[in-house]
One Martini backbone bead per residue (centre of mass of N, CA, C, O) as a GRO file, in nm:
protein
  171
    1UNK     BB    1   0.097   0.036   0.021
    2UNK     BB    2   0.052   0.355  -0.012
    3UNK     BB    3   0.164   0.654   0.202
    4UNK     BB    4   0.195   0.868  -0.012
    5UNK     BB    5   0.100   1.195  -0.091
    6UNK     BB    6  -0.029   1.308  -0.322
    7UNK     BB    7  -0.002   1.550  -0.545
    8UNK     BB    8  -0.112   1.917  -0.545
    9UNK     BB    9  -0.304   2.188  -0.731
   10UNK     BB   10  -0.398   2.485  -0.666
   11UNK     BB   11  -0.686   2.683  -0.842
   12UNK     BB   12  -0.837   2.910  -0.999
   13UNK     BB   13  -1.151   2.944  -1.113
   14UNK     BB   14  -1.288   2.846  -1.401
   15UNK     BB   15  -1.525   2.833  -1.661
   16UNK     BB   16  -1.482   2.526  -1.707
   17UNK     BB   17  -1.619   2.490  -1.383
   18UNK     BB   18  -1.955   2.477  -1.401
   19UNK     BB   19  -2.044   2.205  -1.429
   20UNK     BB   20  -1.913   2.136  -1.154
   21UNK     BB   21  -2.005   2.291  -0.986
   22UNK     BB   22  -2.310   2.225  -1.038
   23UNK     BB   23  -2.286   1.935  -0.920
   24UNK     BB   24  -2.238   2.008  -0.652
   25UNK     BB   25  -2.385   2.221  -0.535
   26UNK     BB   26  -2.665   2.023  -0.635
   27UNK     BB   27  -2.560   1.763  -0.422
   28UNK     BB   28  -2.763   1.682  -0.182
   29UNK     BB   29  -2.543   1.484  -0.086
   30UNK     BB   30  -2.381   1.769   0.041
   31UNK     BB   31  -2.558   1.908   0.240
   32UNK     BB   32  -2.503   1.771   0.511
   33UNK     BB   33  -2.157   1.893   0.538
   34UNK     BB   34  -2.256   2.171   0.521
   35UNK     BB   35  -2.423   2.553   0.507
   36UNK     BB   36  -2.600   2.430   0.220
   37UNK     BB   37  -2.959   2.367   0.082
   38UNK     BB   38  -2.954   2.507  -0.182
   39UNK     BB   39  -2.968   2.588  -0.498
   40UNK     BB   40  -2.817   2.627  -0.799
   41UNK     BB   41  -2.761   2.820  -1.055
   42UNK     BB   42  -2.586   2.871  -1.320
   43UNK     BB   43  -2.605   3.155  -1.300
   44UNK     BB   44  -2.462   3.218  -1.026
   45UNK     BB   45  -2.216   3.088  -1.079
   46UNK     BB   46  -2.113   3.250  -1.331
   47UNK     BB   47  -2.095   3.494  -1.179
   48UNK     BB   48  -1.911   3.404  -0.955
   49UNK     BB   49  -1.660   3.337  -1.170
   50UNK     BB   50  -1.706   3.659  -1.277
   51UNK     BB   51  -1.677   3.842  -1.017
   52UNK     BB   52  -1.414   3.722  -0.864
   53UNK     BB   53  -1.147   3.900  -0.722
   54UNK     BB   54  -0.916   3.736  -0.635
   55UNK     BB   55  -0.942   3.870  -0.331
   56UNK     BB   56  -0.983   3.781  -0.015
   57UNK     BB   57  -1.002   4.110   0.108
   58UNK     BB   58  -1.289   4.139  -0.070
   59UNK     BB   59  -1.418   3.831  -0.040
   60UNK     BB   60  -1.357   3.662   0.226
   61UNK     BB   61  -1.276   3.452   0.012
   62UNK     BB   62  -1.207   3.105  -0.162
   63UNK     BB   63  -1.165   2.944  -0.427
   64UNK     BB   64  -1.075   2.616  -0.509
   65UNK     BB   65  -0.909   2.421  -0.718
   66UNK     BB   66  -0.852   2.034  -0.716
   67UNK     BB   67  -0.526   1.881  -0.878
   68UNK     BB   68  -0.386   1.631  -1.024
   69UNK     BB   69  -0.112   1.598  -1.185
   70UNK     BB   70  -0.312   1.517  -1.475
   71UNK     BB   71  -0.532   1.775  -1.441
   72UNK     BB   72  -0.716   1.665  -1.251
   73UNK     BB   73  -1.042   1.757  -1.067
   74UNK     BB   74  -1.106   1.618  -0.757
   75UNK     BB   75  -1.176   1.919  -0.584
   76UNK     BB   76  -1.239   2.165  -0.325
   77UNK     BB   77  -1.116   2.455  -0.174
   78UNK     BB   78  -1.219   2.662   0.107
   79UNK     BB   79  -1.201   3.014   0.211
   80UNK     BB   80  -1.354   3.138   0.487
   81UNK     BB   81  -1.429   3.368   0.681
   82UNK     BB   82  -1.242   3.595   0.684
   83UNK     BB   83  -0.972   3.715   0.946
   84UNK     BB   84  -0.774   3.927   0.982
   85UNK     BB   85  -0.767   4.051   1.222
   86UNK     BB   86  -0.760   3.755   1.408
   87UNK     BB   87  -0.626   3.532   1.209
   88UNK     BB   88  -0.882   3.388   1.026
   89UNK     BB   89  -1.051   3.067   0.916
   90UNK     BB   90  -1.263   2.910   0.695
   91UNK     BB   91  -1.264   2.491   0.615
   92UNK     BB   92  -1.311   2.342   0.330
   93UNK     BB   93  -1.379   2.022   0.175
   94UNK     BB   94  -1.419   1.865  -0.143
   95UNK     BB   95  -1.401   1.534  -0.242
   96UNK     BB   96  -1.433   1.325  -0.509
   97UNK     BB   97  -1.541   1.034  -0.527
   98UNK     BB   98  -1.324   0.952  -0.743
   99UNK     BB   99  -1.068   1.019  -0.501
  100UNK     BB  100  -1.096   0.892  -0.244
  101UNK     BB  101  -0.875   0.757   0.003
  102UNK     BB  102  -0.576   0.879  -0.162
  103UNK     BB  103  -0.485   1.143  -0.037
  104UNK     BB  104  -0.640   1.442  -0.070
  105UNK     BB  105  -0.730   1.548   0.186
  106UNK     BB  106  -0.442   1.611   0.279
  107UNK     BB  107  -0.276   1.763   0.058
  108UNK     BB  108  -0.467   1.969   0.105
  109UNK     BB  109  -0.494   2.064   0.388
  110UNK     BB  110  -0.162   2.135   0.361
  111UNK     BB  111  -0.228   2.371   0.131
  112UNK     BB  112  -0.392   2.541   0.306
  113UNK     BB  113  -0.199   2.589   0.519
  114UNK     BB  114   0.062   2.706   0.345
  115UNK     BB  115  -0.124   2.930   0.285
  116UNK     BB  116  -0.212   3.056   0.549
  117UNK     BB  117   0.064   3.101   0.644
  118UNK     BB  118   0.229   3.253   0.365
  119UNK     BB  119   0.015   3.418   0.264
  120UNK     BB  120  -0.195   3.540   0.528
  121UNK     BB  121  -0.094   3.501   0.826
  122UNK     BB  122  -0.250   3.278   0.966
  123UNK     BB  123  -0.350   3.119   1.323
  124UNK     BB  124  -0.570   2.993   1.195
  125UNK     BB  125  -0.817   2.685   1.121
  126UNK     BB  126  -1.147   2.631   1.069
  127UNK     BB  127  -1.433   2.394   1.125
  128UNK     BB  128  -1.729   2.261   1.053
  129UNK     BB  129  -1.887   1.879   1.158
  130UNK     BB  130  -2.040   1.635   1.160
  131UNK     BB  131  -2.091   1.425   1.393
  132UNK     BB  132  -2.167   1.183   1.108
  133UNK     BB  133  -1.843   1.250   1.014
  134UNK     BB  134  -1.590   1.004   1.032
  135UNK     BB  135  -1.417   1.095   0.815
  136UNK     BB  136  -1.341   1.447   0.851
  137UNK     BB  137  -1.246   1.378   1.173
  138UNK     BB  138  -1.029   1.251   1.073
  139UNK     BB  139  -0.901   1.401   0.925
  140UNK     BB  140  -0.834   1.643   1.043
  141UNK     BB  141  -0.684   1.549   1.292
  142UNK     BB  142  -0.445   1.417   1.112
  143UNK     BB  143  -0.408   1.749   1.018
  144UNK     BB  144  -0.400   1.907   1.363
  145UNK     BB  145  -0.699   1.910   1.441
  146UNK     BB  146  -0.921   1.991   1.685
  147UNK     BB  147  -1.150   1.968   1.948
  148UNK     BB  148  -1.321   2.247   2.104
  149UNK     BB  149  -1.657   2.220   2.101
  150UNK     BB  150  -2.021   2.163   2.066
  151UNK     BB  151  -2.290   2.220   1.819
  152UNK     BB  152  -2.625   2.247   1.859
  153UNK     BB  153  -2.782   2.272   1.606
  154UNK     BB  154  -2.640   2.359   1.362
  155UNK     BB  155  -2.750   2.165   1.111
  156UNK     BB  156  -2.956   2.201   0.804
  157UNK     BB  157  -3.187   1.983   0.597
  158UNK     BB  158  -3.470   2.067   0.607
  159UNK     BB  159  -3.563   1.832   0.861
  160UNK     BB  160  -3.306   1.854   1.041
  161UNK     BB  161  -3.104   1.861   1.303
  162UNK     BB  162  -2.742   1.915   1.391
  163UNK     BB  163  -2.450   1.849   1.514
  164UNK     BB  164  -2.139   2.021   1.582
  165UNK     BB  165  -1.810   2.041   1.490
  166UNK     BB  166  -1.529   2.214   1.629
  167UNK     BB  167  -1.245   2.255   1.427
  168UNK     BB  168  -0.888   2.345   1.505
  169UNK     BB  169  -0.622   2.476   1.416
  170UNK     BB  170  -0.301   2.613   1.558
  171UNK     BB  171  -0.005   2.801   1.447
   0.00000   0.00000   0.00000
């Protein structure tokens, strides 16, 4: 077994990426590890795409696209609430279906950190998880996050509320 990490290389969402946005953004089983439950337009994304300053600065948050060597798209990782006084930021982190298992959430999670630290000069990234999501929790954890918090009834998925945890790396 291969237990060295894939190489992966975050860059910025360009258009070519609207149809893979649509497909994720509007995947109902992915609504229920974030913190969105309605779908999206295909104009909502493209204008997303089209107007987004590729500034966290300005847009206090940041989305890339995540490639493996062969530059096909794994997965997407968010740099959300960015909090420049603070020196923090929540990460997000989708890996594709047929991605997943092979080492790309450590890889990415390692990059959005080295992004983090050398590029923003941030203390913190923290995410909230879902707490029946055992994959994320162990990702997390792996990655040097830790539990800070649980927060009753923080997820709602249209249907019933769920619990999450906060977890928290600190630089």
């Amino acid at each position: 077994m291969n237990t060295s990490k894939p190489s992966i290389h975050l860059r910025a969402v360009e258009p070519e990426d609207l149809d893979l946005l649509y497909k994720i953004e509007n995947d109902v089983k992915l609504w229920n590890v974030g913190a969105t439950n309605v779908p999206y337009s295909r104009y909502t994304l493209h204008d997303y795409v089209a107007n987004a300053s590729d500034d966290i600065y300005v847009d206090r948050q940041v989305r890339m696209m995540v490639e493996n060597e062969q530059h096909q798209v794994v997965g997407i990782a968010d740099v959300v609430n960015f909090d420049p006084s603070n020196c923090r930021a929540e990460v997000g982190l989708i890996i594709l279906n047929d991605f997943r298992r092979q080492g790309f959430g450590s890889s990415t999670l390692e990059a959005v950190a080295d992004y983090a630290l050398q590029v923003l000069h941030l203390h913190q990234l923290y995410a909230y998880v879902d707490v029946t999501n055992e994959a994320s929790h162990g990702l997390f954890r792996k990655m040097g996050y830790e539990v800070s918090a649980n927060i009753k009834d923080w997820l709602y998925d249209g249907k019933k509320y769920r619990d999450a945890i906060l977890m928290q790396r600190v630089f």
